[in-house]
Amino acid sequence: MPRDPLIGLVGKPSSGKSTTLNSVPIELLDVAGLVPGAHEGKGLGNKFLDDLRHADALVHVVDVSGCTDAEGKATRGYDPSQDIAWLRSEIVHWILGNLMEKWGGIKRRHIAVKATAVETLQNQFSGYGSTPPIIARCLDRLNLKEPLQNWSDATIERVVNAFIDEKFPTVIALNKIDHPDADKNIAKIAKVHDAKTLVLTSAISEVFLRKLAKQGFIRYVEGSEFVDTRDDLIEAGDPDGGGLKEMDEKLKTRIENLRDMVLYRFGSTGVVQVLSRAAELLGLVPVFPVRNIHSFSSGSAGSAVFRDCVLVKRGRRWVMCSEKSWAMHHWLTRRRWEV
C-alpha cells in the first residue's frame, strides 16, 4: 500500500527548525542538522543525507535575520541566501558524486542490456526513493535527444538537478521575520526565488500564541491573523470576556507587539502556511472525513464538525457506498467522485 507523504524538515543549527517542528500539528521527518560539507561527511552529514532520501518534499527553515552563520553560530550581518544555495549544492554533490563514481559501468550495462534511459536511471536513483514516473518527468523536462551513453558530464549534472527538483520539491521557510534585519534579506531572496516556494514565518511567535491559548489567556486559531484577549471580547460586547484570564501589562504589551510585528504585517505566523505550501507542491488536497453526513461529525453525537483531516493526491477516486461509509466534505452524494 502507498505510504503517507513524508515532509522533511531541514536547516542548519539555530535556524528555528526545532521550534517549527514543535509548532506543527502533523508528523514530520526531522532531518539531522545540516552544515556545509555534509556530502563529505562533515557534522552529521551522512545521517542528514540518509534521512533525506525518505522525504517526498522538504521544508528548509532559513534564519532570515542573518544572526547565525553557516554553522549556526551567533553573528550579525550574515547573508541567509547562502544557506539556500549550499543546501542545494550539498544534495547535488551527494547524488552526482555517487553517480559519477560508477558511470563507466552504468554506460556499459545500459548498452549491453539495451535498457531505456528511464530504466537505467531508475536503477541508480531507486535508493533515493525514486520511481519511473519521476525519472520520466526529469527527462521530459530536459528534452534530451542524445542517447545516455553519449551524455557529457554537464548533461549528467543537468539530469541530477532535474531529479532533485522532481524528488525533493522544497518550501523555503524564511524564519525570524520579526527581526529588524529580516526585511532586506527577504527582499534579496525574493528576487531570485520563485514566490511559490517562499513562506515568511515566525515559529517562536506561533509557539508563544499556542501556549497562551492553552493557558486560557487568549483565543487563537492556528494559522490565523487574529488574536482575541479578554479585553477584546469585553469591548466586543461579551461581559465575561469569553471566560479568558486577565493578563498583566507586560503580557498585554507582548501581544500588541506580536500583532504589529507579525500578524497584522504578514497575515499570520506562517507556520501552518508552510505545510499548506508543501502539500500544494506534492499535489495534495485536504479532505475532511465524516461518519455522519448530516452533522458532518466524525463520531458520536457532540463530536467536533470536520475534526479530522487527511491529505490525498489530487485526482484520486473515491466511492461512497452508504450512509455508514465515510463521506467527504463537499462531496456528500452517493456516487463516484474525484478530488
PDB file of C-alpha atoms in Angstrom, residues 17-322:
ATOM      1  CA  LYS A  17      13.927  24.192  12.861  1.00  0.00           C
ATOM      2  CA  SER A  18      13.164  22.649  16.257  1.00  0.00           C
ATOM      3  CA  THR A  19      10.735  25.446  17.118  1.00  0.00           C
ATOM      4  CA  THR A  20       8.936  24.946  13.818  1.00  0.00           C
ATOM      5  CA  LEU A  21       8.790  21.197  14.387  1.00  0.00           C
ATOM      6  CA  ASN A  22       7.134  21.726  17.781  1.00  0.00           C
ATOM      7  CA  SER A  23       4.556  24.078  16.204  1.00  0.00           C
ATOM      8  CA  VAL A  24       3.036  21.880  13.533  1.00  0.00           C
ATOM      9  CA  PRO A  25       0.103  19.504  14.032  1.00  0.00           C
ATOM     10  CA  ILE A  26       1.371  16.690  11.797  1.00  0.00           C
ATOM     11  CA  GLU A  27       4.280  14.290  11.892  1.00  0.00           C
ATOM     12  CA  LEU A  28       7.392  15.464  10.092  1.00  0.00           C
ATOM     13  CA  LEU A  29      10.764  13.909   9.396  1.00  0.00           C
ATOM     14  CA  ASP A  30      13.275  15.856  11.475  1.00  0.00           C
ATOM     15  CA  VAL A  31      16.336  15.616   9.231  1.00  0.00           C
ATOM     16  CA  ALA A  32      19.697  15.696  11.019  1.00  0.00           C
ATOM     17  CA  GLY A  33      21.312  19.130  11.396  1.00  0.00           C
ATOM     18  CA  LEU A  34      22.967  20.460   8.264  1.00  0.00           C
ATOM     19  CA  VAL A  35      26.354  22.143   7.877  1.00  0.00           C
ATOM     20  CA  PRO A  36      28.431  22.865   4.741  1.00  0.00           C
ATOM     21  CA  GLY A  37      30.401  19.793   3.664  1.00  0.00           C
ATOM     22  CA  ALA A  38      27.636  17.348   4.617  1.00  0.00           C
ATOM     23  CA  HIS A  39      28.230  15.358   1.412  1.00  0.00           C
ATOM     24  CA  GLU A  40      31.810  14.823   2.594  1.00  0.00           C
ATOM     25  CA  GLY A  41      30.597  13.530   5.953  1.00  0.00           C
ATOM     26  CA  LYS A  42      31.132  16.746   7.948  1.00  0.00           C
ATOM     27  CA  GLY A  43      28.964  17.254  11.017  1.00  0.00           C
ATOM     28  CA  LEU A  44      26.045  14.840  10.812  1.00  0.00           C
ATOM     29  CA  GLY A  45      26.368  14.855   7.037  1.00  0.00           C
ATOM     30  CA  ASN A  46      25.967  11.129   6.453  1.00  0.00           C
ATOM     31  CA  LYS A  47      22.906  10.936   8.694  1.00  0.00           C
ATOM     32  CA  PHE A  48      21.464  14.067   7.080  1.00  0.00           C
ATOM     33  CA  LEU A  49      21.713  12.611   3.609  1.00  0.00           C
ATOM     34  CA  ASP A  50      20.427   9.214   4.740  1.00  0.00           C
ATOM     35  CA  ASP A  51      17.398  10.842   6.392  1.00  0.00           C
ATOM     36  CA  LEU A  52      16.787  12.967   3.330  1.00  0.00           C
ATOM     37  CA  ARG A  53      16.228  10.044   0.977  1.00  0.00           C
ATOM     38  CA  HIS A  54      12.942   9.177   2.744  1.00  0.00           C
ATOM     39  CA  ALA A  55      11.332  12.586   2.195  1.00  0.00           C
ATOM     40  CA  ASP A  56       8.827  13.414  -0.558  1.00  0.00           C
ATOM     41  CA  ALA A  57       9.200  17.169  -0.048  1.00  0.00           C
ATOM     42  CA  LEU A  58      11.392  19.429   2.050  1.00  0.00           C
ATOM     43  CA  VAL A  59      10.773  22.433   4.248  1.00  0.00           C
ATOM     44  CA  HIS A  60      14.047  24.346   4.524  1.00  0.00           C
ATOM     45  CA  VAL A  61      13.972  26.583   7.600  1.00  0.00           C
ATOM     46  CA  VAL A  62      16.228  29.584   6.986  1.00  0.00           C
ATOM     47  CA  ASP A  63      17.217  32.100   9.659  1.00  0.00           C
ATOM     48  CA  VAL A  64      16.395  35.214   7.654  1.00  0.00           C
ATOM     49  CA  SER A  65      17.588  37.543  10.422  1.00  0.00           C
ATOM     50  CA  GLY A  66      21.216  36.926   9.422  1.00  0.00           C
ATOM     51  CA  CYS A  67      22.150  36.434  13.075  1.00  0.00           C
ATOM     52  CA  THR A  68      23.598  32.936  12.654  1.00  0.00           C
ATOM     53  CA  ASP A  69      26.420  31.906  10.347  1.00  0.00           C
ATOM     54  CA  ALA A  70      26.619  28.836   8.098  1.00  0.00           C
ATOM     55  CA  GLU A  71      27.211  26.562  11.090  1.00  0.00           C
ATOM     56  CA  GLY A  72      24.526  28.130  13.260  1.00  0.00           C
ATOM     57  CA  LYS A  73      26.865  30.200  15.430  1.00  0.00           C
ATOM     58  CA  ALA A  74      25.809  33.662  16.591  1.00  0.00           C
ATOM     59  CA  THR A  75      26.889  36.524  14.330  1.00  0.00           C
ATOM     60  CA  ARG A  76      25.476  39.659  12.702  1.00  0.00           C
ATOM     61  CA  GLY A  77      25.056  40.537   9.051  1.00  0.00           C
ATOM     62  CA  TYR A  78      25.270  37.011   7.599  1.00  0.00           C
ATOM     63  CA  ASP A  79      23.650  36.581   4.172  1.00  0.00           C
ATOM     64  CA  PRO A  80      20.975  33.855   4.585  1.00  0.00           C
ATOM     65  CA  SER A  81      20.653  33.414   0.815  1.00  0.00           C
ATOM     66  CA  GLN A  82      23.911  31.449   1.094  1.00  0.00           C
ATOM     67  CA  ASP A  83      22.111  28.815   3.193  1.00  0.00           C
ATOM     68  CA  ILE A  84      19.629  28.193   0.394  1.00  0.00           C
ATOM     69  CA  ALA A  85      22.410  27.846  -2.171  1.00  0.00           C
ATOM     70  CA  TRP A  86      24.554  25.428  -0.201  1.00  0.00           C
ATOM     71  CA  LEU A  87      21.671  23.182   0.801  1.00  0.00           C
ATOM     72  CA  ARG A  88      21.052  22.621  -2.884  1.00  0.00           C
ATOM     73  CA  SER A  89      24.764  22.212  -3.526  1.00  0.00           C
ATOM     74  CA  GLU A  90      25.103  19.547  -0.822  1.00  0.00           C
ATOM     75  CA  ILE A  91      22.301  17.452  -2.299  1.00  0.00           C
ATOM     76  CA  VAL A  92      23.659  17.816  -5.846  1.00  0.00           C
ATOM     77  CA  HIS A  93      27.188  16.823  -4.807  1.00  0.00           C
ATOM     78  CA  TRP A  94      25.866  13.852  -2.853  1.00  0.00           C
ATOM     79  CA  ILE A  95      23.868  12.348  -5.721  1.00  0.00           C
ATOM     80  CA  LEU A  96      26.217  13.417  -8.522  1.00  0.00           C
ATOM     81  CA  GLY A  97      29.269  12.083  -6.703  1.00  0.00           C
ATOM     82  CA  ASN A  98      27.662   8.684  -6.191  1.00  0.00           C
ATOM     83  CA  LEU A  99      26.613   8.546  -9.834  1.00  0.00           C
ATOM     84  CA  MET A 100      29.908   9.604 -11.391  1.00  0.00           C
ATOM     85  CA  GLU A 101      31.923   7.065  -9.382  1.00  0.00           C
ATOM     86  CA  LYS A 102      30.343   4.245 -11.366  1.00  0.00           C
ATOM     87  CA  TRP A 103      29.251   5.976 -14.568  1.00  0.00           C
ATOM     88  CA  GLY A 104      31.541   3.879 -16.779  1.00  0.00           C
ATOM     89  CA  GLY A 105      29.952   0.649 -15.581  1.00  0.00           C
ATOM     90  CA  ILE A 106      26.484   2.159 -15.839  1.00  0.00           C
ATOM     91  CA  LYS A 107      27.040   3.005 -19.524  1.00  0.00           C
ATOM     92  CA  ARG A 108      28.388  -0.445 -20.364  1.00  0.00           C
ATOM     93  CA  ARG A 109      25.425  -2.200 -18.734  1.00  0.00           C
ATOM     94  CA  HIS A 110      22.996   0.239 -20.353  1.00  0.00           C
ATOM     95  CA  ILE A 111      24.309  -0.688 -23.787  1.00  0.00           C
ATOM     96  CA  ALA A 112      24.573  -4.421 -23.050  1.00  0.00           C
ATOM     97  CA  VAL A 113      21.004  -4.907 -21.875  1.00  0.00           C
ATOM     98  CA  LYS A 114      19.564  -2.337 -24.331  1.00  0.00           C
ATOM     99  CA  ALA A 115      17.801  -0.524 -21.499  1.00  0.00           C
ATOM    100  CA  THR A 116      15.932   2.739 -21.804  1.00  0.00           C
ATOM    101  CA  ALA A 117      17.295   5.842 -20.068  1.00  0.00           C
ATOM    102  CA  VAL A 118      14.392   5.658 -17.606  1.00  0.00           C
ATOM    103  CA  GLU A 119      15.218   2.062 -16.688  1.00  0.00           C
ATOM    104  CA  THR A 120      18.920   2.736 -16.225  1.00  0.00           C
ATOM    105  CA  LEU A 121      18.436   5.882 -14.150  1.00  0.00           C
ATOM    106  CA  GLN A 122      15.745   4.266 -12.024  1.00  0.00           C
ATOM    107  CA  ASN A 123      18.209   1.521 -11.111  1.00  0.00           C
ATOM    108  CA  GLN A 124      20.634   4.193  -9.929  1.00  0.00           C
ATOM    109  CA  PHE A 125      18.161   6.514  -8.206  1.00  0.00           C
ATOM    110  CA  SER A 126      15.897   3.952  -6.533  1.00  0.00           C
ATOM    111  CA  GLY A 127      17.938   4.287  -3.338  1.00  0.00           C
ATOM    112  CA  TYR A 128      16.828   7.925  -3.133  1.00  0.00           C
ATOM    113  CA  GLY A 129      13.174   6.938  -3.239  1.00  0.00           C
ATOM    114  CA  SER A 130      12.775   7.453  -6.957  1.00  0.00           C
ATOM    115  CA  THR A 131      10.088   5.932  -9.194  1.00  0.00           C
ATOM    116  CA  PRO A 132       9.998   5.505 -13.004  1.00  0.00           C
ATOM    117  CA  PRO A 133       7.434   8.351 -13.400  1.00  0.00           C
ATOM    118  CA  ILE A 134       9.779  10.721 -11.543  1.00  0.00           C
ATOM    119  CA  ILE A 135      12.643   9.788 -13.874  1.00  0.00           C
ATOM    120  CA  ALA A 136      10.417  10.171 -16.928  1.00  0.00           C
ATOM    121  CA  ARG A 137       9.355  13.661 -15.826  1.00  0.00           C
ATOM    122  CA  CYS A 138      13.011  14.638 -15.357  1.00  0.00           C
ATOM    123  CA  LEU A 139      13.939  13.593 -18.894  1.00  0.00           C
ATOM    124  CA  ASP A 140      10.829  15.207 -20.364  1.00  0.00           C
ATOM    125  CA  ARG A 141      11.704  18.455 -18.619  1.00  0.00           C
ATOM    126  CA  LEU A 142      15.206  18.436 -20.151  1.00  0.00           C
ATOM    127  CA  ASN A 143      14.032  17.231 -23.583  1.00  0.00           C
ATOM    128  CA  LEU A 144      17.253  15.270 -24.088  1.00  0.00           C
ATOM    129  CA  LYS A 145      17.786  13.859 -27.580  1.00  0.00           C
ATOM    130  CA  GLU A 146      21.203  12.203 -27.273  1.00  0.00           C
ATOM    131  CA  PRO A 147      21.454   8.602 -26.002  1.00  0.00           C
ATOM    132  CA  LEU A 148      22.517   8.069 -22.389  1.00  0.00           C
ATOM    133  CA  GLN A 149      25.891   6.568 -23.298  1.00  0.00           C
ATOM    134  CA  ASN A 150      26.853   9.833 -25.024  1.00  0.00           C
ATOM    135  CA  TRP A 151      25.936  12.164 -22.163  1.00  0.00           C
ATOM    136  CA  SER A 152      28.621  14.643 -21.130  1.00  0.00           C
ATOM    137  CA  ASP A 153      29.440  15.445 -17.508  1.00  0.00           C
ATOM    138  CA  ALA A 154      27.435  18.674 -17.886  1.00  0.00           C
ATOM    139  CA  THR A 155      24.408  16.736 -19.130  1.00  0.00           C
ATOM    140  CA  ILE A 156      24.623  14.282 -16.230  1.00  0.00           C
ATOM    141  CA  GLU A 157      24.673  17.216 -13.805  1.00  0.00           C
ATOM    142  CA  ARG A 158      21.596  18.684 -15.502  1.00  0.00           C
ATOM    143  CA  VAL A 159      19.833  15.343 -15.062  1.00  0.00           C
ATOM    144  CA  VAL A 160      20.748  15.256 -11.363  1.00  0.00           C
ATOM    145  CA  ASN A 161      19.413  18.777 -10.855  1.00  0.00           C
ATOM    146  CA  ALA A 162      16.170  17.905 -12.630  1.00  0.00           C
ATOM    147  CA  PHE A 163      15.856  14.787 -10.466  1.00  0.00           C
ATOM    148  CA  ILE A 164      16.267  16.834  -7.297  1.00  0.00           C
ATOM    149  CA  ASP A 165      13.551  19.243  -8.457  1.00  0.00           C
ATOM    150  CA  GLU A 166      11.174  16.336  -9.004  1.00  0.00           C
ATOM    151  CA  LYS A 167      12.086  14.200  -5.987  1.00  0.00           C
ATOM    152  CA  PHE A 168      12.599  16.918  -3.370  1.00  0.00           C
ATOM    153  CA  PRO A 169      10.297  19.883  -4.073  1.00  0.00           C
ATOM    154  CA  THR A 170      11.252  22.427  -1.423  1.00  0.00           C
ATOM    155  CA  VAL A 171       9.431  25.106   0.529  1.00  0.00           C
ATOM    156  CA  ILE A 172      11.734  27.742   1.977  1.00  0.00           C
ATOM    157  CA  ALA A 173      10.514  28.930   5.379  1.00  0.00           C
ATOM    158  CA  LEU A 174      12.105  32.330   5.963  1.00  0.00           C
ATOM    159  CA  ASN A 175      12.047  32.293   9.758  1.00  0.00           C
ATOM    160  CA  LYS A 176      12.503  35.078  12.360  1.00  0.00           C
ATOM    161  CA  ILE A 177      10.719  37.641  10.175  1.00  0.00           C
ATOM    162  CA  ASP A 178      10.178  39.969  13.146  1.00  0.00           C
ATOM    163  CA  HIS A 179      13.930  40.686  13.411  1.00  0.00           C
ATOM    164  CA  PRO A 180      14.998  44.217  12.326  1.00  0.00           C
ATOM    165  CA  ASP A 181      17.405  42.890   9.670  1.00  0.00           C
ATOM    166  CA  ALA A 182      14.916  40.465   8.137  1.00  0.00           C
ATOM    167  CA  ASP A 183      13.352  42.811   5.571  1.00  0.00           C
ATOM    168  CA  LYS A 184      16.488  43.413   3.495  1.00  0.00           C
ATOM    169  CA  ASN A 185      17.317  39.716   3.464  1.00  0.00           C
ATOM    170  CA  ILE A 186      13.778  38.760   2.444  1.00  0.00           C
ATOM    171  CA  ALA A 187      13.903  41.256  -0.421  1.00  0.00           C
ATOM    172  CA  LYS A 188      17.198  39.835  -1.695  1.00  0.00           C
ATOM    173  CA  ILE A 189      15.962  36.228  -1.575  1.00  0.00           C
ATOM    174  CA  ALA A 190      12.638  37.118  -3.217  1.00  0.00           C
ATOM    175  CA  LYS A 191      14.452  38.489  -6.270  1.00  0.00           C
ATOM    176  CA  VAL A 192      15.979  35.125  -7.190  1.00  0.00           C
ATOM    177  CA  HIS A 193      13.496  32.528  -5.932  1.00  0.00           C
ATOM    178  CA  ASP A 194      10.001  31.598  -7.072  1.00  0.00           C
ATOM    179  CA  ALA A 195       7.489  33.265  -4.761  1.00  0.00           C
ATOM    180  CA  LYS A 196       5.537  29.989  -4.613  1.00  0.00           C
ATOM    181  CA  THR A 197       8.420  28.364  -2.762  1.00  0.00           C
ATOM    182  CA  LEU A 198       8.790  31.092  -0.110  1.00  0.00           C
ATOM    183  CA  VAL A 199       6.821  31.414   3.122  1.00  0.00           C
ATOM    184  CA  LEU A 200       7.511  34.061   5.779  1.00  0.00           C
ATOM    185  CA  THR A 201       7.428  32.602   9.275  1.00  0.00           C
ATOM    186  CA  SER A 202       7.898  33.376  12.942  1.00  0.00           C
ATOM    187  CA  ALA A 203       7.905  29.976  14.599  1.00  0.00           C
ATOM    188  CA  ILE A 204       8.613  31.370  18.047  1.00  0.00           C
ATOM    189  CA  SER A 205       5.523  33.604  17.781  1.00  0.00           C
ATOM    190  CA  GLU A 206       3.387  30.581  16.916  1.00  0.00           C
ATOM    191  CA  VAL A 207       4.711  28.669  19.931  1.00  0.00           C
ATOM    192  CA  PHE A 208       4.016  31.662  22.186  1.00  0.00           C
ATOM    193  CA  LEU A 209       0.446  32.104  20.926  1.00  0.00           C
ATOM    194  CA  ARG A 210      -0.415  28.426  21.274  1.00  0.00           C
ATOM    195  CA  LYS A 211       0.971  28.397  24.804  1.00  0.00           C
ATOM    196  CA  LEU A 212      -1.156  31.389  25.846  1.00  0.00           C
ATOM    197  CA  ALA A 213      -4.238  29.895  24.204  1.00  0.00           C
ATOM    198  CA  LYS A 214      -3.711  26.622  26.077  1.00  0.00           C
ATOM    199  CA  GLN A 215      -3.329  28.542  29.334  1.00  0.00           C
ATOM    200  CA  GLY A 216      -6.608  30.382  28.723  1.00  0.00           C
ATOM    201  CA  PHE A 217      -5.233  33.908  28.207  1.00  0.00           C
ATOM    202  CA  ILE A 218      -6.194  34.326  24.542  1.00  0.00           C
ATOM    203  CA  ARG A 219      -8.414  32.897  21.844  1.00  0.00           C
ATOM    204  CA  TYR A 220      -6.311  31.911  18.847  1.00  0.00           C
ATOM    205  CA  VAL A 221      -6.806  29.635  15.846  1.00  0.00           C
ATOM    206  CA  GLU A 222      -3.576  28.248  14.353  1.00  0.00           C
ATOM    207  CA  GLY A 223      -2.707  29.981  11.096  1.00  0.00           C
ATOM    208  CA  SER A 224      -4.991  32.938  11.767  1.00  0.00           C
ATOM    209  CA  GLU A 225      -4.076  36.621  11.773  1.00  0.00           C
ATOM    210  CA  PHE A 226      -6.377  37.303  14.726  1.00  0.00           C
ATOM    211  CA  VAL A 227      -5.839  37.023  18.469  1.00  0.00           C
ATOM    212  CA  ASP A 228      -8.597  37.831  20.951  1.00  0.00           C
ATOM    213  CA  THR A 229      -7.860  38.778  24.537  1.00  0.00           C
ATOM    214  CA  ARG A 230     -10.306  39.131  27.408  1.00  0.00           C
ATOM    215  CA  ASP A 231     -10.354  42.919  26.890  1.00  0.00           C
ATOM    216  CA  ASP A 232     -11.064  42.496  23.167  1.00  0.00           C
ATOM    217  CA  LEU A 233     -14.086  40.290  23.820  1.00  0.00           C
ATOM    218  CA  ILE A 234     -15.452  42.570  26.549  1.00  0.00           C
ATOM    219  CA  GLU A 235     -15.135  45.513  24.172  1.00  0.00           C
ATOM    220  CA  ALA A 236     -17.000  43.476  21.541  1.00  0.00           C
ATOM    221  CA  GLY A 237     -19.946  43.022  23.926  1.00  0.00           C
ATOM    222  CA  ASP A 238     -19.139  39.874  25.873  1.00  0.00           C
ATOM    223  CA  PRO A 239     -19.234  40.909  29.551  1.00  0.00           C
ATOM    224  CA  ASP A 240     -17.485  37.689  30.607  1.00  0.00           C
ATOM    225  CA  GLY A 241     -14.634  38.204  28.145  1.00  0.00           C
ATOM    226  CA  GLY A 242     -15.146  34.732  26.722  1.00  0.00           C
ATOM    227  CA  GLY A 243     -14.054  33.244  30.029  1.00  0.00           C
ATOM    228  CA  LEU A 244     -10.442  34.225  29.296  1.00  0.00           C
ATOM    229  CA  LYS A 245      -7.962  35.066  32.044  1.00  0.00           C
ATOM    230  CA  GLU A 246      -6.857  38.613  32.736  1.00  0.00           C
ATOM    231  CA  MET A 247      -3.305  39.437  31.564  1.00  0.00           C
ATOM    232  CA  ASP A 248      -0.814  41.741  33.246  1.00  0.00           C
ATOM    233  CA  GLU A 249       0.511  44.800  31.407  1.00  0.00           C
ATOM    234  CA  LYS A 250       3.734  43.100  30.372  1.00  0.00           C
ATOM    235  CA  LEU A 251       1.862  40.261  28.673  1.00  0.00           C
ATOM    236  CA  LYS A 252      -0.557  42.686  27.026  1.00  0.00           C
ATOM    237  CA  THR A 253       2.383  44.618  25.598  1.00  0.00           C
ATOM    238  CA  ARG A 254       3.924  41.418  24.191  1.00  0.00           C
ATOM    239  CA  ILE A 255       0.650  40.542  22.483  1.00  0.00           C
ATOM    240  CA  GLU A 256       0.353  44.009  20.955  1.00  0.00           C
ATOM    241  CA  ASN A 257       3.929  43.912  19.689  1.00  0.00           C
ATOM    242  CA  LEU A 258       3.366  40.467  18.185  1.00  0.00           C
ATOM    243  CA  ARG A 259       0.214  41.691  16.463  1.00  0.00           C
ATOM    244  CA  ASP A 260       2.026  44.701  14.990  1.00  0.00           C
ATOM    245  CA  MET A 261       5.293  42.994  14.031  1.00  0.00           C
ATOM    246  CA  VAL A 262       3.938  39.649  12.780  1.00  0.00           C
ATOM    247  CA  LEU A 263       0.187  39.095  12.496  1.00  0.00           C
ATOM    248  CA  TYR A 264      -1.009  42.420  11.069  1.00  0.00           C
ATOM    249  CA  ARG A 265       2.102  42.860   8.957  1.00  0.00           C
ATOM    250  CA  PHE A 266       2.427  39.388   7.462  1.00  0.00           C
ATOM    251  CA  GLY A 267      -1.092  37.958   7.909  1.00  0.00           C
ATOM    252  CA  SER A 268      -0.056  35.083  10.190  1.00  0.00           C
ATOM    253  CA  THR A 269       2.959  33.465  11.831  1.00  0.00           C
ATOM    254  CA  GLY A 270       3.328  31.433   8.623  1.00  0.00           C
ATOM    255  CA  VAL A 271       3.860  28.060  10.309  1.00  0.00           C
ATOM    256  CA  VAL A 272       0.582  26.498   9.171  1.00  0.00           C
ATOM    257  CA  GLN A 273       1.025  28.051   5.733  1.00  0.00           C
ATOM    258  CA  VAL A 274       4.388  26.294   5.326  1.00  0.00           C
ATOM    259  CA  LEU A 275       2.721  22.889   5.483  1.00  0.00           C
ATOM    260  CA  SER A 276      -0.068  24.006   3.167  1.00  0.00           C
ATOM    261  CA  ARG A 277       2.513  25.106   0.613  1.00  0.00           C
ATOM    262  CA  ALA A 278       4.381  21.804   0.903  1.00  0.00           C
ATOM    263  CA  ALA A 279       1.119  19.924   0.299  1.00  0.00           C
ATOM    264  CA  GLU A 280       0.487  22.038  -2.795  1.00  0.00           C
ATOM    265  CA  LEU A 281       3.922  21.182  -4.190  1.00  0.00           C
ATOM    266  CA  LEU A 282       3.094  17.494  -3.738  1.00  0.00           C
ATOM    267  CA  GLY A 283      -0.284  17.865  -5.459  1.00  0.00           C
ATOM    268  CA  LEU A 284      -2.181  17.047  -2.264  1.00  0.00           C
ATOM    269  CA  VAL A 285      -5.556  18.376  -1.219  1.00  0.00           C
ATOM    270  CA  PRO A 286      -7.129  18.320   2.260  1.00  0.00           C
ATOM    271  CA  VAL A 287     -10.168  16.095   2.701  1.00  0.00           C
ATOM    272  CA  PHE A 288     -12.329  16.011   5.808  1.00  0.00           C
ATOM    273  CA  PRO A 289     -13.789  12.544   6.511  1.00  0.00           C
ATOM    274  CA  VAL A 290     -17.075  12.380   8.449  1.00  0.00           C
ATOM    275  CA  ARG A 291     -19.211   9.491   9.693  1.00  0.00           C
ATOM    276  CA  ASN A 292     -22.452  11.453   9.767  1.00  0.00           C
ATOM    277  CA  ILE A 293     -23.308  13.225   6.510  1.00  0.00           C
ATOM    278  CA  HIS A 294     -25.989  15.291   8.245  1.00  0.00           C
ATOM    279  CA  SER A 295     -23.999  16.691  11.178  1.00  0.00           C
ATOM    280  CA  PHE A 296     -20.568  16.425   9.482  1.00  0.00           C
ATOM    281  CA  SER A 297     -19.141  14.963  12.688  1.00  0.00           C
ATOM    282  CA  SER A 298     -16.532  12.220  12.760  1.00  0.00           C
ATOM    283  CA  GLY A 299     -18.025  10.185  15.570  1.00  0.00           C
ATOM    284  CA  SER A 300     -20.846  10.095  18.076  1.00  0.00           C
ATOM    285  CA  ALA A 301     -23.219  12.928  18.880  1.00  0.00           C
ATOM    286  CA  GLY A 302     -21.417  16.002  20.115  1.00  0.00           C
ATOM    287  CA  SER A 303     -18.130  15.280  18.343  1.00  0.00           C
ATOM    288  CA  ALA A 304     -16.450  18.126  16.507  1.00  0.00           C
ATOM    289  CA  VAL A 305     -17.505  19.097  12.989  1.00  0.00           C
ATOM    290  CA  PHE A 306     -14.822  18.284  10.390  1.00  0.00           C
ATOM    291  CA  ARG A 307     -12.485  17.285  13.218  1.00  0.00           C
ATOM    292  CA  ASP A 308     -10.218  15.071  11.128  1.00  0.00           C
ATOM    293  CA  CYS A 309      -8.283  15.970   8.008  1.00  0.00           C
ATOM    294  CA  VAL A 310      -6.334  13.764   5.613  1.00  0.00           C
ATOM    295  CA  LEU A 311      -4.195  14.696   2.619  1.00  0.00           C
ATOM    296  CA  VAL A 312      -4.927  12.836  -0.614  1.00  0.00           C
ATOM    297  CA  LYS A 313      -3.407  13.031  -4.065  1.00  0.00           C
ATOM    298  CA  ARG A 314      -5.359  15.230  -6.440  1.00  0.00           C
ATOM    299  CA  GLY A 315      -7.244  13.086  -8.932  1.00  0.00           C
ATOM    300  CA  ARG A 316      -7.638  10.063  -6.661  1.00  0.00           C
ATOM    301  CA  ARG A 317     -11.072   8.463  -6.949  1.00  0.00           C
ATOM    302  CA  TRP A 318     -13.319   7.522  -4.032  1.00  0.00           C
ATOM    303  CA  VAL A 319     -16.544   5.533  -3.835  1.00  0.00           C
ATOM    304  CA  MET A 320     -19.274   6.259  -1.285  1.00  0.00           C
ATOM    305  CA  CYS A 321     -21.409   3.207  -0.680  1.00  0.00           C
ATOM    306  CA  SER A 322     -23.822   4.064   2.123  1.00  0.00           C
TER     307      SER A 322
END
